[in-house]
Short mmCIF file of C-alpha atoms and ligand atoms in Angstrom, two decimals:
data_model
loop_
_atom_site.label_atom_id
_atom_site.label_comp_id
_atom_site.label_asym_id
_atom_site.label_seq_id
_atom_site.Cartn_x
_atom_site.Cartn_y
_atom_site.Cartn_z
CA ASN P 1 35.94 0.85 -10.58
CA ASN P 2 35.18 4.34 -9.77
CA GLY P 3 36.07 3.92 -6.04
CA ILE P 4 32.99 1.85 -5.48
CA THR P 5 33.25 -0.34 -2.37
CA ARG P 6 30.97 -2.69 -0.60
CA PRO P 7 28.51 -0.87 1.79
CA LYS P 8 29.47 -0.83 5.39
CA GLY P 9 27.29 -2.76 7.68
CA TYR P 10 24.50 -4.03 5.27
CA THR P 11 24.38 -6.31 2.28
CA VAL P 12 22.78 -5.56 -1.17
CA SER P 13 21.84 -8.44 -3.53
CA TRP P 14 21.11 -8.17 -7.20
CA HIS P 15 18.94 -10.81 -8.65
CA TYR P 16 19.02 -11.12 -12.46
CA ASN P 17 18.99 -13.55 -15.32
CA PRO P 18 20.11 -12.13 -18.70
CA GLU P 19 17.83 -14.59 -20.42
CA VAL P 20 14.87 -12.20 -19.82
CA GLU P 21 16.41 -9.60 -22.23
CA GLY P 22 15.95 -11.93 -25.30
CA HIS P 23 12.15 -11.80 -25.17
CA HIS P 24 10.13 -9.56 -27.33
CA PHE P 25 6.47 -8.48 -26.99
CA GLY P 26 6.31 -7.43 -30.67
CA GLN P 27 7.86 -4.81 -32.95
CA THR P 28 6.13 -1.73 -31.78
CA HIS P 29 4.90 -2.82 -28.39
CA PRO P 30 6.12 -0.24 -25.77
CA MET P 31 7.44 -2.86 -23.25
CA LYS P 32 11.00 -3.55 -24.24
CA PRO P 33 12.97 -6.08 -22.09
CA TRP P 34 15.98 -4.62 -23.86
CA ARG P 35 15.84 -1.72 -21.29
CA LEU P 36 17.19 -4.36 -18.86
CA THR P 37 20.26 -4.88 -21.04
CA LEU P 38 20.94 -1.12 -20.94
CA THR P 39 20.38 -1.02 -17.07
CA LYS P 40 22.94 -4.00 -16.70
CA SER P 41 25.30 -2.27 -18.97
CA LEU P 42 25.40 0.89 -16.74
CA VAL P 43 25.48 -1.13 -13.43
CA LEU P 44 28.43 -3.12 -14.75
CA SER P 45 30.35 -0.43 -16.46
CA TYR P 46 30.35 1.78 -13.16
CA GLY P 47 31.51 -1.35 -11.22
CA MET P 48 28.46 -1.38 -9.02
CA HIS P 49 28.36 -5.29 -9.14
CA THR P 50 31.51 -5.42 -7.06
CA ALA P 51 29.51 -3.90 -4.09
CA MET P 52 26.70 -6.40 -4.25
CA ASP P 53 26.04 -10.04 -4.05
CA SER P 54 24.99 -11.11 -7.63
CA TYR P 55 22.66 -13.99 -8.03
CA LEU P 56 21.79 -15.56 -11.31
CA SER P 57 18.12 -15.96 -10.72
CA ARG P 58 16.37 -19.32 -11.49
CA ALA P 59 12.84 -19.60 -13.10
CA ALA P 60 9.98 -19.73 -10.61
CA THR P 61 8.29 -23.19 -10.72
CA LYS P 62 4.71 -23.57 -11.64
CA ASP P 63 3.89 -24.33 -8.06
CA GLU P 64 5.58 -21.18 -6.87
CA ILE P 65 3.49 -19.11 -9.41
CA ALA P 66 0.31 -20.97 -8.26
CA GLU P 67 0.84 -19.69 -4.83
CA PHE P 68 -1.14 -16.67 -6.04
CA HIS P 69 -2.34 -17.42 -9.55
CA LYS P 70 -5.19 -19.80 -10.48
CA ASP P 71 -4.00 -23.24 -11.67
CA ASP P 72 -5.75 -23.21 -15.01
CA TYR P 73 -4.28 -19.71 -15.80
CA VAL P 74 -0.76 -20.92 -14.89
CA ASP P 75 -1.34 -23.96 -17.19
CA PHE P 76 -2.62 -21.61 -19.92
CA LEU P 77 0.42 -19.50 -19.78
CA SER P 78 2.68 -22.44 -19.79
CA ILE P 79 1.33 -23.90 -22.99
CA ALA P 80 0.13 -20.83 -25.06
CA THR P 81 2.28 -20.08 -28.04
CA PRO P 82 1.79 -17.73 -31.13
CA GLN P 83 1.32 -20.87 -33.00
CA ASN P 84 -1.33 -22.71 -30.86
CA ILE P 85 -3.27 -19.78 -29.39
CA TYR P 86 -5.79 -19.53 -32.25
CA GLU P 87 -6.24 -23.40 -32.36
CA MET P 88 -6.93 -23.41 -28.65
CA TYR P 89 -9.19 -20.31 -28.67
CA PRO P 90 -10.63 -19.81 -32.11
CA GLU P 91 -12.72 -16.94 -30.55
CA LEU P 92 -9.46 -14.88 -30.17
CA ALA P 93 -9.26 -14.53 -34.04
CA THR P 94 -12.59 -12.68 -34.13
CA GLY P 95 -11.78 -9.97 -31.59
CA PRO P 96 -11.75 -6.36 -32.48
CA GLN P 97 -7.95 -5.76 -32.58
CA GLY P 98 -6.00 -8.92 -32.95
CA TYR P 99 -7.81 -10.98 -30.30
CA SER P 100 -10.42 -10.21 -27.70
CA SER P 101 -9.37 -9.96 -24.13
CA ALA P 102 -12.01 -12.35 -22.95
CA ILE P 103 -9.41 -15.18 -22.48
CA TYR P 104 -7.14 -14.60 -19.54
CA GLY P 105 -6.59 -10.91 -20.50
CA VAL P 106 -4.68 -11.73 -23.62
CA GLY P 107 -4.71 -9.07 -26.32
CA ASP P 108 -2.66 -6.19 -27.67
CA ASP P 109 -1.38 -5.06 -24.31
CA CYS P 110 -0.69 -8.71 -23.37
CA PRO P 111 0.30 -10.63 -26.37
CA ILE P 112 1.27 -14.33 -26.54
CA PHE P 113 4.92 -14.17 -27.75
CA ASP P 114 7.61 -16.83 -28.12
CA GLY P 115 9.07 -17.89 -24.80
CA LEU P 116 6.25 -16.07 -22.67
CA PHE P 117 6.21 -18.58 -19.89
CA ARG P 118 9.96 -18.63 -19.62
CA TYR P 119 10.04 -14.88 -19.46
CA CYS P 120 7.38 -14.74 -16.78
CA SER P 121 9.03 -17.53 -14.68
CA LEU P 122 12.44 -15.79 -14.79
CA TYR P 123 11.26 -12.38 -13.61
CA ALA P 124 9.07 -13.89 -10.99
CA GLY P 125 11.85 -16.35 -9.91
CA ALA P 126 14.08 -13.32 -9.39
CA SER P 127 11.57 -11.60 -6.95
CA VAL P 128 10.84 -14.75 -5.07
CA ASP P 129 14.70 -15.37 -4.57
CA ALA P 130 15.11 -11.78 -3.56
CA ALA P 131 12.32 -12.06 -1.03
CA ARG P 132 13.88 -15.23 0.40
CA LYS P 133 17.33 -13.61 0.79
CA LEU P 134 15.54 -10.80 2.87
CA CYS P 135 13.73 -13.52 4.99
CA ASN P 136 16.83 -15.47 5.78
CA LYS P 137 18.80 -12.11 6.44
CA GLN P 138 21.44 -13.03 3.81
CA SER P 139 20.48 -9.62 2.34
CA ASP P 140 19.28 -6.23 3.70
CA ILE P 141 18.32 -4.74 0.31
CA ALA P 142 17.42 -7.03 -2.54
CA ILE P 143 17.03 -5.73 -6.18
CA ASN P 144 15.26 -7.24 -9.11
CA TRP P 145 14.97 -4.69 -11.96
CA SER P 146 13.15 -7.30 -14.21
CA GLY P 147 10.24 -7.53 -11.76
CA GLY P 148 7.59 -5.03 -10.60
CA LEU P 149 4.81 -6.29 -12.84
CA HIS P 150 1.98 -4.95 -10.70
CA HIS P 151 -1.16 -5.33 -12.91
CA ALA P 152 -1.32 -9.13 -13.16
CA LYS P 153 -4.45 -10.63 -11.42
CA LYS P 154 -5.06 -14.14 -10.12
CA ALA P 155 -6.39 -15.46 -13.44
CA GLU P 156 -5.79 -12.61 -15.78
CA ALA P 157 -3.04 -10.80 -17.65
CA SER P 158 -3.24 -7.08 -17.61
CA GLY P 159 -1.17 -4.00 -18.77
CA PHE P 160 1.94 -5.88 -19.93
CA CYS P 161 1.98 -8.01 -16.80
CA TYR P 162 1.18 -11.83 -16.72
CA VAL P 163 2.53 -13.09 -13.49
CA ASN P 164 2.51 -10.77 -10.45
CA ASP P 165 5.96 -11.26 -9.09
CA ILE P 166 5.43 -8.57 -6.38
CA VAL P 167 2.36 -10.51 -4.89
CA LEU P 168 4.56 -13.73 -5.06
CA ALA P 169 7.42 -11.90 -3.24
CA ILE P 170 5.17 -10.37 -0.61
CA LEU P 171 3.62 -13.78 0.05
CA GLN P 172 7.20 -15.05 0.78
CA LEU P 173 7.92 -12.08 3.03
CA LEU P 174 4.67 -12.77 5.01
CA ARG P 175 6.11 -16.18 6.00
CA HIS P 176 8.51 -14.38 8.19
CA HIS P 177 7.29 -10.83 8.53
CA PRO P 178 4.15 -9.75 10.34
CA ARG P 179 3.70 -6.63 8.20
CA VAL P 180 4.84 -5.63 4.83
CA LEU P 181 4.56 -2.03 3.40
CA TYR P 182 4.27 -1.92 -0.48
CA ILE P 183 4.94 1.32 -2.09
CA ASP P 184 4.47 1.95 -5.93
CA ILE P 185 5.90 4.92 -7.77
CA ASP P 186 5.11 3.64 -11.31
CA VAL P 187 2.94 6.16 -13.09
CA HIS P 188 0.15 3.65 -13.27
CA HIS P 189 -1.90 2.39 -10.27
CA GLY P 190 -0.71 -0.89 -8.64
CA ASP P 191 -4.13 -2.45 -8.99
CA GLY P 192 -3.05 -6.13 -9.06
CA VAL P 193 -1.14 -5.87 -5.79
CA GLU P 194 -3.79 -3.79 -4.17
CA GLN P 195 -6.51 -6.39 -5.14
CA ALA P 196 -4.51 -9.34 -3.90
CA PHE P 197 -4.00 -7.87 -0.39
CA TRP P 198 -7.33 -5.79 -0.20
CA SER P 199 -8.72 -7.81 2.74
CA THR P 200 -5.76 -8.03 4.97
CA ASP P 201 -4.21 -5.70 7.59
CA ARG P 202 -0.74 -7.39 7.11
CA VAL P 203 0.10 -5.57 3.89
CA MET P 204 -0.34 -1.96 3.36
CA CYS P 205 -0.38 -0.91 -0.34
CA VAL P 206 0.54 2.71 -1.19
CA SER P 207 0.42 3.74 -4.78
CA PHE P 208 1.32 7.05 -6.35
CA HIS P 209 -0.13 7.35 -9.90
CA LYS P 210 -1.73 9.42 -12.60
CA TYR P 211 -5.44 9.09 -12.17
CA ASP P 212 -8.08 9.80 -14.79
CA ARG P 213 -10.80 7.20 -14.47
CA GLU P 214 -11.82 7.67 -18.10
CA VAL P 215 -8.68 7.95 -19.91
CA PHE P 216 -5.61 6.62 -17.98
CA PHE P 217 -4.97 3.01 -17.48
CA PRO P 218 -6.11 1.12 -15.45
CA GLY P 219 -8.60 3.77 -14.24
CA THR P 220 -8.58 2.75 -10.72
CA GLY P 221 -7.05 4.23 -7.45
CA PRO P 222 -8.91 7.35 -6.43
CA LEU P 223 -8.13 8.77 -3.08
CA GLU P 224 -11.27 7.39 -1.51
CA SER P 225 -10.29 3.83 -2.46
CA THR P 226 -8.97 2.74 0.85
CA GLY P 227 -9.81 -0.99 1.30
CA PRO P 228 -13.04 -2.88 1.99
CA LEU P 229 -15.85 -0.73 3.47
CA HIS P 230 -17.24 -3.35 5.88
CA PRO P 231 -16.17 -2.43 9.39
CA ASP P 232 -15.33 -6.06 10.33
CA ASN P 233 -12.99 -6.40 7.33
CA PRO P 234 -9.39 -6.26 8.66
CA GLY P 235 -8.16 -4.56 5.29
CA LYS P 236 -10.29 -1.54 5.89
CA ASN P 237 -8.19 1.48 5.48
CA PHE P 238 -4.97 -0.39 4.70
CA THR P 239 -4.91 0.66 1.15
CA ILE P 240 -3.58 4.15 0.19
CA ASN P 241 -4.08 5.75 -3.05
CA VAL P 242 -2.40 8.97 -4.18
CA PRO P 243 -4.09 10.10 -7.36
CA LEU P 244 -2.22 12.80 -9.38
CA ASN P 245 -2.55 15.03 -12.40
CA ASP P 246 -0.18 15.43 -15.21
CA GLY P 247 3.26 17.01 -14.93
CA ILE P 248 4.10 16.54 -11.24
CA ASP P 249 7.59 17.77 -10.68
CA ASP P 250 10.63 16.59 -8.39
CA GLU P 251 9.93 19.00 -5.65
CA SER P 252 6.10 18.46 -5.11
CA TYR P 253 6.65 14.71 -5.63
CA ALA P 254 9.28 14.43 -2.97
CA TYR P 255 7.20 16.60 -0.54
CA LEU P 256 4.18 14.40 -1.16
CA PHE P 257 6.03 11.11 -1.02
CA GLN P 258 7.72 11.85 2.22
CA ASN P 259 4.59 13.15 3.94
CA VAL P 260 2.65 10.09 2.89
CA VAL P 261 5.28 7.43 3.47
CA ASP P 262 6.53 8.75 6.82
CA PRO P 263 3.25 8.47 8.66
CA CYS P 264 2.56 4.92 6.91
CA ILE P 265 5.83 3.73 8.45
CA LYS P 266 5.28 5.25 11.86
CA ILE P 267 1.75 3.94 12.24
CA PHE P 268 1.79 0.69 10.30
CA GLN P 269 5.30 -0.22 11.65
CA PRO P 270 6.15 -2.69 8.76
CA THR P 271 8.98 -5.19 9.24
CA ALA P 272 9.73 -5.28 5.57
CA VAL P 273 9.20 -2.83 2.61
CA VAL P 274 8.71 -3.58 -1.10
CA LEU P 275 9.43 -0.58 -3.33
CA GLN P 276 8.13 -0.77 -6.98
CA CYS P 277 10.31 1.76 -9.03
CA GLY P 278 8.36 1.99 -12.23
CA ALA P 279 10.45 4.46 -14.32
CA ASP P 280 7.38 5.63 -16.43
CA SER P 281 6.97 8.26 -13.87
CA LEU P 282 10.01 10.09 -15.31
CA GLY P 283 9.70 13.03 -17.72
CA HIS P 284 9.94 12.10 -21.46
CA ASP P 285 8.44 8.69 -20.86
CA ARG P 286 6.69 7.32 -23.92
CA LEU P 287 3.57 6.40 -21.95
CA GLY P 288 3.80 8.58 -18.87
CA CYS P 289 2.88 12.15 -18.14
CA PHE P 290 4.88 13.15 -15.12
CA ASN P 291 7.91 15.42 -15.01
CA LEU P 292 10.21 13.66 -12.71
CA ASN P 293 14.06 13.81 -13.15
CA ILE P 294 16.30 10.79 -12.41
CA ARG P 295 17.33 12.45 -9.12
CA GLY P 296 13.72 13.08 -8.14
CA HIS P 297 12.70 9.52 -8.81
CA GLY P 298 15.73 8.27 -6.97
CA GLN P 299 14.97 10.49 -4.02
CA CYS P 300 12.13 8.02 -3.19
CA VAL P 301 14.53 5.17 -3.10
CA SER P 302 16.95 7.10 -0.70
CA TYR P 303 14.17 8.15 1.46
CA VAL P 304 12.81 4.59 1.91
CA LYS P 305 16.26 3.15 2.34
CA GLY P 306 16.67 5.71 5.22
CA PHE P 307 14.27 3.82 7.43
CA GLY P 308 16.70 0.81 7.53
CA LEU P 309 14.07 -1.81 7.05
CA PRO P 310 14.65 -5.07 5.01
CA LEU P 311 13.88 -3.61 1.51
CA LEU P 312 13.01 -5.43 -1.87
CA VAL P 313 13.36 -3.15 -4.85
CA VAL P 314 11.76 -4.02 -8.05
CA GLY P 315 11.39 -2.32 -11.45
CA GLY P 316 8.16 -1.98 -13.31
CA GLY P 317 7.05 0.32 -16.13
CA GLY P 318 9.41 2.55 -18.13
CA TYR P 319 9.09 3.13 -21.86
CA THR P 320 12.08 5.21 -22.78
CA PRO P 321 14.68 2.53 -22.31
CA ARG P 322 17.84 4.78 -21.91
CA ASN P 323 16.08 6.75 -19.16
CA VAL P 324 14.82 3.53 -17.52
CA ALA P 325 18.47 2.31 -17.45
CA ARG P 326 19.81 5.68 -16.13
CA ALA P 327 17.13 5.71 -13.32
CA TRP P 328 17.73 2.07 -12.24
CA ALA P 329 21.42 2.43 -12.39
CA HIS P 330 21.34 5.56 -10.23
CA GLU P 331 19.01 3.76 -7.86
CA THR P 332 21.36 0.82 -7.67
CA SER P 333 24.06 3.23 -6.66
CA ILE P 334 21.70 4.64 -4.00
CA CYS P 335 21.11 1.05 -2.56
CA ILE P 336 24.92 0.39 -2.29
CA GLY P 337 25.47 3.96 -0.95
CA ALA P 338 27.60 5.09 -3.87
CA ASP P 339 25.42 7.65 -5.37
CA SER P 340 27.51 10.50 -4.24
CA THR P 341 30.69 8.71 -5.58
CA LEU P 342 29.47 8.06 -9.19
CA ASN P 343 30.62 10.23 -12.09
CA PRO P 344 27.54 11.56 -13.80
CA GLU P 345 29.46 11.13 -17.04
CA LEU P 346 28.79 7.70 -18.24
CA PRO P 347 31.92 5.52 -18.40
CA ASP P 348 33.62 5.35 -21.77
CA HIS P 349 33.54 1.52 -22.00
CA THR P 350 29.80 1.24 -21.44
CA PRO P 351 28.36 -1.32 -23.88
CA TYR P 352 25.65 0.31 -26.06
CA ARG P 353 26.97 3.68 -24.92
CA ASP P 354 25.58 5.23 -28.17
CA ALA P 355 22.03 4.58 -26.93
CA PHE P 356 22.72 7.43 -24.44
CA ARG P 357 24.00 9.92 -27.06
CA ARG P 358 20.81 12.03 -27.50
CA GLU P 359 21.02 13.53 -23.99
CA GLY P 360 24.93 13.66 -23.95
CA PHE P 361 26.15 10.66 -22.07
CA THR P 362 25.09 11.93 -18.69
CA LEU P 363 23.29 9.90 -15.90
CA PHE P 364 21.27 12.99 -15.16
CA PRO P 365 19.64 14.57 -18.24
CA ASN P 366 17.00 17.31 -17.82
CA LEU P 367 13.78 15.46 -18.22
CA SER P 368 11.46 18.11 -16.60
CA GLY P 369 9.46 21.01 -18.10
CA TRP P 370 8.33 21.96 -21.58
CA ARG P 371 6.17 18.73 -22.27
CA LYS P 372 3.76 18.76 -19.42
CA GLU P 373 2.80 21.54 -17.23
CA ASN P 374 2.45 20.68 -13.43
CA MET P 375 -1.38 20.41 -13.11
CA ASN P 376 -1.11 19.54 -9.43
CA THR P 377 -1.65 22.56 -7.08
CA LYS P 378 -0.41 22.98 -3.65
CA ALA P 379 -3.94 22.62 -2.48
CA ASP P 380 -4.23 19.16 -4.20
CA ILE P 381 -1.08 18.01 -2.51
CA GLU P 382 -2.11 19.18 0.90
CA ARG P 383 -5.60 17.68 0.53
CA ILE P 384 -4.04 14.31 -0.26
CA ILE P 385 -1.67 14.49 2.79
CA LYS P 386 -4.53 15.46 4.96
CA HIS P 387 -6.68 12.55 3.74
CA VAL P 388 -3.82 10.02 4.29
CA ARG P 389 -3.22 11.31 7.81
CA ASP P 390 -6.98 11.06 8.58
CA GLN P 391 -7.13 7.61 7.14
CA LEU P 392 -4.14 6.36 9.18
CA SER P 393 -5.58 7.82 12.27
CA THR P 394 -8.27 5.16 12.12
CA ILE P 395 -6.01 2.13 12.15
CA ARG P 396 -4.20 0.47 14.97
CA THR P 397 -1.46 -2.17 14.94
N1 ZLM W 1 -4.92 -0.92 -26.37
N2 ZLM W 1 1.34 -2.16 -29.58
C1 ZLM W 1 1.37 -0.18 -18.08
C2 ZLM W 1 0.34 -0.70 -18.98
C3 ZLM W 1 -0.44 0.32 -19.76
C4 ZLM W 1 -5.82 -0.20 -22.74
C5 ZLM W 1 -5.55 1.01 -24.96
C6 ZLM W 1 -3.67 -1.53 -27.03
C7 ZLM W 1 -0.51 1.00 -24.36
C8 ZLM W 1 -0.05 0.61 -25.76
C9 ZLM W 1 0.38 -2.64 -27.56
C10 ZLM W 1 1.78 -2.81 -30.91
C11 ZLM W 1 2.94 -0.71 -16.16
C12 ZLM W 1 -4.69 0.62 -22.11
C13 ZLM W 1 -4.36 0.33 -25.65
C14 ZLM W 1 -3.05 -0.71 -28.04
C15 ZLM W 1 -6.70 -1.22 -24.81
C16 ZLM W 1 -1.53 0.97 -22.55
C17 ZLM W 1 0.88 -3.02 -28.74
C18 ZLM W 1 0.94 1.01 -27.83
C19 ZLM W 1 0.87 -0.33 -28.14
O1 ZLM W 1 1.80 -0.10 -30.33
C20 ZLM W 1 1.41 -0.86 -29.40
C21 ZLM W 1 0.61 -3.27 -31.71
C22 ZLM W 1 0.43 -1.21 -27.20
C23 ZLM W 1 -0.01 -0.80 -25.97
C24 ZLM W 1 0.41 1.46 -26.68
N3 ZLM W 1 -1.25 0.32 -23.50
C25 ZLM W 1 -0.32 2.21 -23.86
N4 ZLM W 1 -0.98 2.16 -22.70
C26 ZLM W 1 -2.31 0.58 -21.44
C27 ZLM W 1 -1.59 -0.40 -20.45
C28 ZLM W 1 2.14 -1.19 -17.34
O2 ZLM W 1 3.93 0.30 -16.61
O3 ZLM W 1 2.13 -0.15 -15.16
C29 ZLM W 1 3.74 -1.79 -15.45
C30 ZLM W 1 4.66 -2.57 -16.31
N5 ZLM W 1 -3.50 0.00 -21.85
O4 ZLM W 1 -4.70 1.84 -22.01
C31 ZLM W 1 -6.23 -0.01 -23.96
C32 ZLM W 1 -7.10 0.36 -22.89
C33 ZLM W 1 -5.54 -1.72 -25.54
CA1 CA W 2 1.89 3.67 -8.98
ZN1 ZN W 3 3.35 1.93 -15.56
#
């Protein structure tokens, strides 16, 4: 199996249930659970599963989901079907496009599809299981590529996310860990996680994202948004936002990422880290606008892994499925310490290998350049780093 062996001195666990792959948001909806089939295909064909503890994740229970979400919202998710939704809420039928989002955020972004609650409980169950493995020290790095759904709110679906598995996982980690650092490299702002932990000094949320209040979803996450303003609120300054323009490249991203994350770890001193690896920050993403390559994206994972803290790695966005699979397979190899061993040429026996034909069966196609120019200047990057340093200088742990 490509010379892959178990990592020395630490344990990596992979939490997954193939049942998630069978769910469909709708014909032309950009979120494709099938990208997880492709990811698994690469992980298995490279033999990376032999270096990890693999767990078939179970569905999270309604009670587990209700640790964050409102009971009536959980009930709603558990009973809504494409067949009964208009009977339950006739108002939905009169909305502008399909149905109005007045009811728990349901709409074109977050449709009610067959098996919705099963899908949500499975990806959430995997994140909760992964967090528990870290808590009881059976795992040092726990991976759930089906999770990372950072926009879901207490009683509202948003941006393709219904249940916030990240919040549920962090709540588990907080049972054993005094401080959790959350880092989000999805091209979108991690607003749901930020909102959930806005008023606490036990979770520091750091999101890197495209920011344009008017036109780019969700429109939140400016540099100045750093937590509650009231001086007595413990959450003040424990939120870090890194707003970016189109086209950021590997080099500027790595420089910025390291210069933001390093002081966060030095000053906040987390005892566990959650890394959301949304792959829509890659170049050539259907919804994204950055210029990162697979290696540039993966460098964030390597860098965070280097701190040696208990680490929960989750997926997130990613709308060009073959590149999502390449990124997450590469990042799995980083977690098990096999990235330098892997042959960049995809194994011959990879299932669905033809999906990777366009870029020539390599793990590292060129995804940068030509589509978006880098609109982030050196001065923009330095201004962000200075702002973060100044902000961190105000907190004490
Ligand atoms: N319309 N269909 C990222 C979540 C991004 C809000 C504009 C819906 C789409 C998009 C849905 C088939 C993560 C918005 C969009 C059209 C109001 C967004 C259904 C195409 C389609 O063809 C589509 C009918 C759909 C949705 C495009 N939605 C592109 N961008 C964002 C949400 C989630 O990656 O961060 C984590 C998983 N929504 O811009 C609208 C304002 C709804
Ligand atoms: Ca982000
Ligand atoms: Zn996204």
